Amino acid sequence: MDIPVTSIRCPLHTIAHPRTGQRILCYECDFRNLYETLRATACRTPERTAAVDDRETVTWQQLCRRVDRVSAAMYDRYHVRPGDRVGLLMMNSIDFCTAFYAIVKLGAIAVVLNTKIAPPQLAWMLNDTGADLLFSDVDWVGKLRTALGETQVRRVIFGSGDTPALEGVACATMDALSSDGDAPVCRELFAPALIMYTSGTTGTPKGALISHFNVLQNVLSYADILRMDENECTVIGVPMFHITGLSCLMALFVYLGGKMVLMPKFHAGRCNELMRLHKATHIHAVPSIYTMLYDAQPDGQPIESLRCAVCGGGAIAADTIRRYCGRNPHIDFHCAYGMTETAGAGVLFPTHYFDVDKGGASGIVAPNTVLRVCDDQGRPVPNGVIGEICFGGSVVIDHYWGRRQGDGFRDGLLLSGDLGKIDDDGYVYVVDRKKDMINRSGEKIFSILVEKELYAMPEVDLCAVFPVRDERHGEVPAAVVTLRPGAELTPEAIRDFLMTRLAKYEVPQYIRIVDEIPLNPNNKMAKHQLRAYYEPLLLSETEKERF
């Protein structure tokens, strides 16, 4: 079903998408390039602090001038033109902001790369996009020496500092770039601004081709629903090479003119210190970060300035929200659900999580977004029935880089691969990844729902539930669990707890407490790898160890 538009402050209108011809509802917006939001903020509040990182602090005027200088050098010296792909391999920093906005100002496409990927993956992505120019931190010189020889990249611009040497590659630093002129602004609203690769846990990663329009519509929806303005301050601890950090935080705060405190590496204690020091009003993070932030407040003192907390990137237990808000009682906590392919937008809690009785929901659909829940044949299902979540509207990409238009879509809607449902009030519940659903003798078990119950145990730090083959039932659930520091827990105690909260068939038949659960470069659990590793071990256990 389509969710009706809720009351909003910003005007909406309907347009025909110039590429697909679809009629879409979107926020009215005067900007036609993400760079223009930076320039507008710099003109409006030139002397206000824009960003703080480990090295320096810059005002909005200073940041805009840096972007103009770097983009002019790219235009004159490197001959970067609209549609050219430029790699971006950087951690959270003012340099990252400068490079990104310099690239998109020209109408070039920023290929935003995860700094955690291995050299072969890096080379593959650079080759897939045909990038021949790369921005990088000096930290990744070793990785570049291994990867770049297999690519056509022959020019690298490093962030601030000394210029490393790379064989066969012309190297420079952003500080040294200069030009006598100014680069033109490419004002093509529907032109692609960035390519961001999906995690590719079950195959080759796909490059989501995200436009200026997509990101701007995400920014406007967040600003509208959360009622944000230029007085906001946030600490960005999630990587800006992910869609949340780039679109839901950096691009949002550039548009607002709020203050960004940038953490190149997340550390919970340091994040709490920075929020206190800079009087942060806002934070957006993934579920595990809220547990770490809570644990790093041993004195129990609230962060008085903090007013808004947003959580996306996975299911978060209600008990985790309750503990964090109990320690920081001024917060309105908002769950969110989106994808790289929706510029991070889609579903957002419009109120504080506990102001409505909608436990487990991710929120309601943003006004400029279409969400339908469909069966395997693509037919919409009734409210309350679980099906695949499909997205449409102004935040959704047209297609993936290098793939035919329509791949990953059905009837003009993006197939999310997530299973969920909508209730009669329009609240969306995400219950599992389609590929992670466990079928036990015809009974459908949603691993996310089992994981939510595991996270209700205060001793549990991380957990993953996945299927294991079974002669009698076809497959049964298994769980691996890591414990928080100092906690003690047995598989038997976990089973007893779950038996009081789940149907008997949903309780994992195998439970193993482990020291670590491996994550992929996007900090997600690759469950097919967990199954491949643990299934032979679990099946060899004795009946006494098996539940």
XYZ file of C-alpha atoms in Angstrom:
547
model
C 0.000 0.000 0.000
C 0.997 3.658 -0.370
C 1.164 5.671 2.830
C -0.721 8.985 2.700
C 1.214 12.201 3.126
C 1.340 13.358 6.739
C 1.307 16.979 7.862
C 4.562 18.731 6.960
C 5.989 22.229 6.958
C 7.873 22.244 3.662
C 5.868 22.437 0.430
C 5.590 19.391 -1.799
C 4.809 19.209 -5.476
C 4.565 16.542 -8.158
C 6.995 16.376 -11.066
C 7.750 14.026 -13.918
C 11.147 12.417 -13.452
C 13.188 13.421 -16.534
C 14.847 10.007 -16.857
C 12.047 7.565 -16.002
C 8.994 9.678 -16.815
C 7.374 8.626 -13.532
C 5.290 11.166 -11.638
C 6.882 11.623 -8.220
C 6.099 13.683 -5.152
C 9.027 15.735 -3.896
C 9.953 18.688 -1.730
C 10.303 21.982 -3.573
C 13.973 22.919 -3.765
C 15.821 25.816 -5.382
C 19.201 24.039 -5.309
C 20.363 22.117 -8.372
C 23.768 20.975 -7.091
C 24.773 19.879 -3.600
C 27.573 22.445 -3.719
C 24.978 25.213 -3.855
C 23.815 24.286 -0.336
C 27.376 24.898 0.882
C 27.642 28.210 -0.919
C 24.263 29.342 0.426
C 25.252 28.476 3.994
C 28.613 30.243 3.600
C 26.831 33.374 2.366
C 24.223 33.235 5.129
C 26.514 32.521 8.106
C 30.131 32.953 6.920
C 31.785 33.197 10.353
C 29.943 30.386 12.103
C 31.865 27.163 12.746
C 31.243 24.604 10.036
C 33.405 21.669 11.030
C 35.907 20.513 13.628
C 38.222 17.539 13.184
C 41.365 16.229 14.898
C 43.512 18.791 13.080
C 41.602 22.053 12.789
C 38.381 24.066 12.866
C 36.925 25.871 9.849
C 34.095 28.349 9.323
C 31.562 28.013 6.547
C 33.303 30.716 4.550
C 36.667 28.992 4.938
C 35.251 25.617 3.930
C 33.551 27.044 0.856
C 36.741 28.826 -0.222
C 38.711 25.585 0.110
C 36.175 23.765 -1.993
C 36.334 26.514 -4.635
C 40.150 26.397 -4.704
C 40.306 22.601 -5.020
C 37.547 22.432 -7.643
C 39.232 25.160 -9.703
C 42.511 23.211 -9.663
C 40.681 20.031 -10.634
C 39.049 21.871 -13.521
C 42.181 23.674 -14.784
C 44.992 21.293 -13.871
C 43.311 17.873 -14.018
C 40.650 18.743 -16.632
C 37.840 17.148 -14.604
C 34.513 17.585 -16.350
C 30.853 16.619 -15.724
C 30.367 12.867 -15.613
C 34.020 12.064 -14.831
C 34.455 9.641 -11.936
C 36.797 10.643 -9.107
C 37.684 8.234 -6.295
C 37.378 9.307 -2.653
C 39.198 7.134 -0.106
C 39.117 9.152 3.110
C 37.989 8.921 6.692
C 35.849 11.561 8.426
C 37.655 14.886 8.143
C 37.434 18.397 6.781
C 39.495 17.093 3.857
C 36.705 14.581 3.080
C 34.105 17.377 3.049
C 36.337 19.543 0.856
C 37.053 16.792 -1.666
C 33.434 15.667 -1.927
C 31.967 19.109 -2.526
C 34.777 20.026 -4.945
C 34.001 16.917 -7.004
C 30.237 17.405 -7.134
C 30.517 21.143 -7.857
C 32.015 20.240 -11.233
C 29.294 17.713 -12.007
C 31.834 14.916 -11.615
C 30.849 11.753 -9.744
C 32.466 10.956 -6.400
C 33.246 7.241 -6.134
C 32.994 6.982 -2.358
C 35.180 4.105 -1.189
C 35.186 2.229 2.096
C 38.629 2.630 3.681
C 38.369 -0.884 5.137
C 38.234 -2.735 1.833
C 41.189 -4.809 0.728
C 43.409 -3.751 -2.224
C 41.785 -6.180 -4.722
C 38.318 -4.795 -3.898
C 39.626 -1.250 -4.172
C 41.172 -1.962 -7.566
C 37.974 -3.625 -8.783
C 35.799 -0.634 -7.822
C 38.159 1.890 -9.379
C 38.252 -0.157 -12.568
C 34.486 -0.685 -12.539
C 33.919 3.082 -12.550
C 36.865 3.988 -14.769
C 38.214 6.523 -12.267
C 41.667 7.883 -13.089
C 41.898 10.482 -10.277
C 41.721 9.654 -6.578
C 41.557 11.628 -3.334
C 43.076 9.709 -0.422
C 44.357 10.007 3.120
C 48.076 9.363 3.503
C 47.135 6.461 5.803
C 46.264 4.326 2.779
C 49.565 4.646 0.884
C 50.408 0.988 1.497
C 47.025 -0.089 0.175
C 47.421 2.163 -2.864
C 50.870 0.759 -3.670
C 49.272 -2.680 -3.920
C 46.058 -1.683 -5.687
C 46.785 1.136 -8.130
C 49.052 -0.857 -10.423
C 45.982 -2.829 -11.454
C 43.967 0.321 -12.240
C 44.100 3.313 -14.585
C 44.496 5.756 -11.685
C 47.599 7.815 -12.382
C 46.836 10.902 -10.274
C 46.318 10.969 -6.502
C 45.532 14.003 -4.354
C 46.275 13.444 -0.697
C 44.843 15.326 2.241
C 46.874 17.697 4.341
C 50.489 16.846 5.128
C 53.493 15.575 3.230
C 53.200 14.157 -0.272
C 54.008 10.436 -0.390
C 55.581 8.911 -3.479
C 53.785 6.305 -5.575
C 55.528 4.673 -8.521
C 53.981 5.712 -11.828
C 51.478 8.017 -10.134
C 51.517 11.829 -10.011
C 50.883 12.853 -6.403
C 49.895 16.183 -4.857
C 48.263 17.444 -1.674
C 45.076 19.428 -1.323
C 46.973 22.217 0.460
C 49.229 22.674 -2.573
C 46.439 22.893 -5.139
C 45.831 26.346 -6.567
C 44.292 28.032 -9.573
C 43.843 31.609 -10.743
C 40.278 31.025 -11.862
C 37.053 29.548 -10.555
C 35.384 26.386 -11.756
C 31.845 26.491 -13.151
C 29.021 24.919 -11.160
C 27.228 22.124 -12.998
C 23.539 22.754 -12.267
C 22.071 19.433 -13.438
C 19.781 18.414 -10.577
C 19.235 14.848 -11.757
C 22.894 14.245 -12.632
C 24.658 11.595 -10.517
C 26.631 12.983 -7.583
C 28.186 9.803 -6.228
C 28.605 6.087 -6.623
C 28.475 4.108 -3.402
C 28.909 0.355 -3.450
C 26.568 -1.955 -1.609
C 28.143 -4.528 0.680
C 27.883 -7.358 -1.833
C 27.659 -10.043 0.856
C 26.204 -12.562 -1.589
C 27.992 -11.575 -4.779
C 29.650 -8.754 -6.676
C 29.037 -5.340 -5.073
C 26.702 -3.033 -6.969
C 27.409 0.653 -7.397
C 24.367 2.699 -6.440
C 24.317 5.753 -8.727
C 22.940 8.470 -6.429
C 21.955 11.853 -7.842
C 22.076 15.374 -6.420
C 18.274 15.193 -6.431
C 18.228 11.999 -4.347
C 20.516 13.411 -1.646
C 18.763 16.791 -1.528
C 15.386 15.084 -1.119
C 16.787 12.985 1.722
C 18.197 16.106 3.391
C 14.889 17.960 3.102
C 12.921 15.040 4.536
C 15.220 14.718 7.580
C 15.222 18.473 8.208
C 11.449 18.584 7.937
C 10.465 15.520 9.966
C 13.004 16.144 12.747
C 12.369 19.915 12.733
C 16.049 20.808 12.484
C 17.709 24.196 11.957
C 21.119 25.907 11.869
C 21.495 25.747 15.662
C 22.098 22.005 15.591
C 25.463 20.468 16.439
C 26.328 16.844 15.781
C 29.259 14.501 16.336
C 29.750 12.326 13.255
C 31.210 9.053 14.479
C 29.794 6.830 11.746
C 31.915 6.740 8.577
C 31.101 9.368 5.977
C 31.947 6.792 3.310
C 28.612 5.161 4.264
C 25.301 6.675 3.195
C 24.282 7.596 6.755
C 27.435 9.595 7.384
C 27.456 11.254 3.977
C 23.796 11.928 3.214
C 21.969 11.850 6.559
C 24.691 13.755 8.418
C 27.280 15.670 6.362
C 24.956 16.765 3.537
C 22.171 17.510 6.023
C 24.360 19.713 8.202
C 25.867 21.536 5.221
C 22.322 22.365 4.140
C 21.282 23.443 7.642
C 24.476 25.305 8.502
C 24.810 23.354 11.749
C 28.121 22.441 13.344
C 29.838 19.130 12.528
C 32.381 17.508 14.840
C 34.163 14.829 12.812
C 35.624 11.656 14.324
C 37.934 9.740 11.965
C 37.649 6.665 14.191
C 34.805 6.029 16.579
C 35.626 5.728 20.270
C 32.659 5.807 22.634
C 34.384 7.639 25.483
C 35.823 10.247 23.138
C 32.447 10.673 21.429
C 30.805 11.411 24.774
C 33.564 13.907 25.575
C 33.089 15.673 22.240
C 29.322 15.841 22.687
C 29.814 17.489 26.080
C 32.564 19.828 24.881
C 30.698 21.067 21.806
C 27.215 20.917 23.363
C 25.957 18.521 20.704
C 22.216 18.520 20.131
C 22.048 15.603 17.705
C 23.572 12.211 17.042
C 22.844 9.585 14.396
C 24.368 6.142 14.816
C 23.877 2.393 14.460
C 22.492 0.201 17.294
C 25.833 -1.059 18.620
C 27.096 2.511 19.088
C 24.276 3.338 21.502
C 25.270 0.408 23.684
C 28.890 1.580 23.643
C 27.942 5.185 24.390
C 25.852 4.034 27.341
C 28.689 1.901 28.685
C 31.079 4.854 28.314
C 28.950 7.005 30.662
C 29.973 5.247 33.890
C 29.253 8.290 36.024
C 25.684 8.290 34.767
C 25.824 11.997 34.014
C 23.519 12.956 31.129
C 24.692 14.915 28.123
C 22.440 17.862 28.837
C 22.568 19.465 25.385
C 21.572 16.315 23.488
C 18.016 16.539 22.172
C 17.770 14.187 19.192
C 19.126 10.668 18.682
C 18.527 8.762 15.441
C 19.248 5.071 14.954
C 19.457 3.323 11.604
C 21.480 0.531 10.070
C 19.709 -2.331 11.819
C 17.270 -3.359 14.496
C 17.738 -1.900 17.959
C 16.230 -3.433 21.072
C 13.684 -1.365 22.992
C 15.656 -2.044 26.186
C 18.746 -0.449 24.614
C 16.727 2.665 23.741
C 15.192 2.718 27.218
C 18.572 2.506 28.948
C 20.138 5.222 26.784
C 17.186 7.592 27.139
C 17.012 6.882 30.859
C 20.550 8.160 31.212
C 19.911 11.071 28.798
C 16.308 12.026 29.567
C 16.177 15.121 27.335
C 16.406 13.016 24.179
C 13.764 12.284 21.590
C 14.832 8.950 20.107
C 13.969 8.297 16.448
C 14.371 4.971 14.677
C 15.048 5.129 10.943
C 15.164 2.763 7.993
C 16.634 3.424 4.576
C 19.105 2.066 2.069
C 22.138 3.216 0.152
C 19.858 3.114 -2.897
C 17.405 5.550 -1.214
C 20.145 8.023 -0.227
C 19.577 6.846 3.353
C 15.963 8.048 3.440
C 12.648 6.244 3.501
C 11.209 5.601 6.952
C 11.644 7.707 10.095
C 9.982 7.905 13.504
C 8.305 11.343 13.603
C 8.115 11.430 17.408
C 10.033 10.100 20.385
C 10.035 6.285 20.176
C 8.126 5.823 23.427
C 5.512 8.499 22.726
C 3.496 5.955 20.733
C 2.835 2.280 21.335
C 4.662 1.027 18.260
C 7.398 -1.173 19.681
C 9.613 -2.659 16.988
C 8.551 -0.179 14.299
C 11.055 1.787 12.236
C 8.723 4.760 11.799
C 6.443 6.044 9.049
C 7.200 6.651 5.399
C 8.667 10.046 4.536
C 6.280 12.299 2.571
C 8.446 12.238 -0.570
C 8.839 8.446 -0.557
C 6.636 5.582 -1.745
C 6.767 2.293 0.144
C 4.846 -0.828 -0.792
C 4.921 -4.292 0.724
C 4.543 -6.926 -1.994
C 4.361 -10.681 -2.362
C 6.721 -12.727 -4.542
C 4.676 -11.851 -7.625
C 4.917 -8.126 -6.934
C 1.336 -7.745 -5.742
C 0.686 -5.421 -2.772
C -0.300 -7.308 0.381
C -2.832 -6.162 3.026
C -1.812 -4.292 6.159
C -0.202 -6.556 8.739
C 0.924 -9.133 6.172
C 4.657 -9.685 5.726
C 6.135 -9.222 2.274
C 9.083 -7.622 0.514
C 9.519 -3.892 1.068
C 9.718 -1.948 -2.204
C 10.689 1.723 -2.532
C 9.820 4.453 -4.984
C 9.834 8.228 -5.077
C 12.281 11.084 -5.117
C 15.007 9.505 -2.972
C 15.383 6.320 -5.012
C 18.180 5.828 -7.544
C 17.408 5.329 -11.249
C 19.773 2.416 -11.718
C 23.067 0.868 -10.674
C 26.343 1.870 -12.265
C 27.110 -0.203 -15.353
C 23.836 -2.115 -15.189
C 20.711 -1.966 -17.273
C 17.956 0.308 -16.102
C 15.434 -1.915 -14.348
C 17.897 -4.313 -12.732
C 16.849 -4.621 -9.093
C 13.479 -2.975 -9.804
C 9.970 -4.258 -10.465
C 7.206 -2.059 -11.894
C 9.347 1.001 -11.230
C 9.921 0.135 -7.555
C 13.256 -0.765 -5.983
C 13.310 -4.248 -4.460
C 14.877 -3.838 -1.027
C 15.437 -7.507 -0.231
C 13.943 -6.772 3.199
C 10.812 -8.387 4.579
C 8.412 -6.241 6.522
C 4.854 -5.127 7.123
C 2.791 -1.951 7.578
C 0.145 -1.548 10.247
C -3.136 0.322 9.933
C -1.549 3.523 11.275
C 1.150 3.540 8.607
C 4.028 2.339 10.808
C 6.604 0.169 9.067
C 8.135 -2.918 10.681
C 11.235 -4.535 9.177
C 11.350 -8.182 10.196
C 14.256 -9.705 8.281
C 16.361 -9.863 5.173
C 14.563 -12.009 2.613
C 17.589 -14.239 2.192
C 18.029 -14.649 5.980
C 14.548 -15.957 6.734
C 14.678 -19.452 8.251
C 12.134 -22.040 7.105
C 11.672 -24.729 9.759
C 9.209 -27.293 8.442
C 7.195 -24.517 6.854
C 7.315 -22.278 9.930
C 8.919 -18.948 8.995
C 11.469 -17.691 11.539
C 12.746 -14.132 11.197
C 16.273 -13.894 12.518
C 15.983 -10.169 13.330
C 13.084 -10.852 15.706
C 15.087 -13.537 17.512
C 18.095 -11.205 17.676
C 15.930 -8.484 19.221
C 15.076 -10.823 22.077
C 18.732 -11.765 22.525
C 19.622 -8.080 22.736
C 17.096 -7.728 25.556
C 19.594 -9.656 27.719
C 21.928 -7.071 29.304
C 24.898 -9.445 29.062
C 24.694 -9.726 25.246
C 26.963 -7.475 23.200
C 26.514 -8.798 19.633
C 24.538 -11.703 18.235
C 23.692 -13.294 14.913
C 20.954 -15.804 14.136
C 21.183 -17.864 10.946
C 19.895 -21.161 9.508
C 21.588 -24.537 9.848
C 20.478 -27.540 7.798
C 18.495 -30.223 9.592
C 17.407 -33.682 8.371
C 13.992 -33.507 10.015
C 12.993 -29.862 9.624
C 15.007 -28.778 6.583
C 16.692 -26.015 8.559
C 16.689 -24.760 12.128
C 17.912 -21.542 13.763
C 21.370 -21.218 15.281
C 22.842 -18.321 17.215
C 26.323 -17.075 17.996
C 26.646 -14.530 20.779
C 29.384 -12.314 22.186
C 29.137 -11.007 25.751
C 29.791 -7.565 27.132
C 33.016 -7.134 29.149
C 32.785 -8.862 32.534
C 29.463 -10.546 31.771
C 28.845 -14.233 32.386
C 26.182 -16.235 30.609
C 25.664 -19.837 29.509
C 23.871 -21.197 26.446
C 21.409 -22.857 28.810
C 20.551 -19.529 30.434
C 20.071 -17.944 27.012
C 17.736 -20.754 25.969
C 15.689 -20.480 29.162
C 15.315 -16.731 28.642
C 14.232 -17.094 25.011
C 11.703 -19.813 25.864
C 9.756 -17.201 27.848
C 9.650 -14.742 24.952
C 9.501 -16.768 21.732
C 7.635 -19.708 20.294
C 9.469 -22.946 20.967
C 10.306 -23.450 17.280
C 11.873 -19.963 17.134
C 14.395 -20.651 19.894
C 17.782 -21.454 18.316
C 18.579 -25.146 18.485
C 22.267 -24.305 18.554
C 23.660 -21.541 20.745
C 27.357 -20.800 20.927
C 29.081 -18.053 22.912
C 32.081 -16.762 20.966
C 34.794 -14.166 21.432
C 34.098 -12.336 18.181
C 31.569 -12.192 15.344
C 33.307 -11.188 12.103
C 31.872 -8.215 10.207
C 32.241 -7.286 6.563
C 33.813 -3.938 5.511
C 30.400 -2.255 5.896
C 30.187 -3.394 9.539
C 27.415 -5.848 8.739
C 27.304 -9.540 9.543
C 27.800 -11.690 6.482
C 25.451 -14.457 7.574
C 26.194 -16.752 4.656
C 29.819 -16.753 5.821
C 28.780 -17.398 9.418
C 26.692 -20.330 8.246
C 29.500 -21.732 6.111
C 31.912 -21.577 9.048
C 29.700 -22.643 11.941
C 27.339 -25.162 10.347
C 29.913 -28.024 10.177
C 31.027 -27.285 13.753
C 27.511 -27.132 15.146
C 26.332 -30.255 13.355
C 29.230 -32.202 14.881
C 28.224 -31.280 18.427
C 26.754 -33.921 20.720
C 23.048 -34.100 21.495
C 23.833 -32.823 24.998
C 25.210 -29.598 23.535
C 22.328 -29.266 21.133
C 19.081 -27.683 22.293
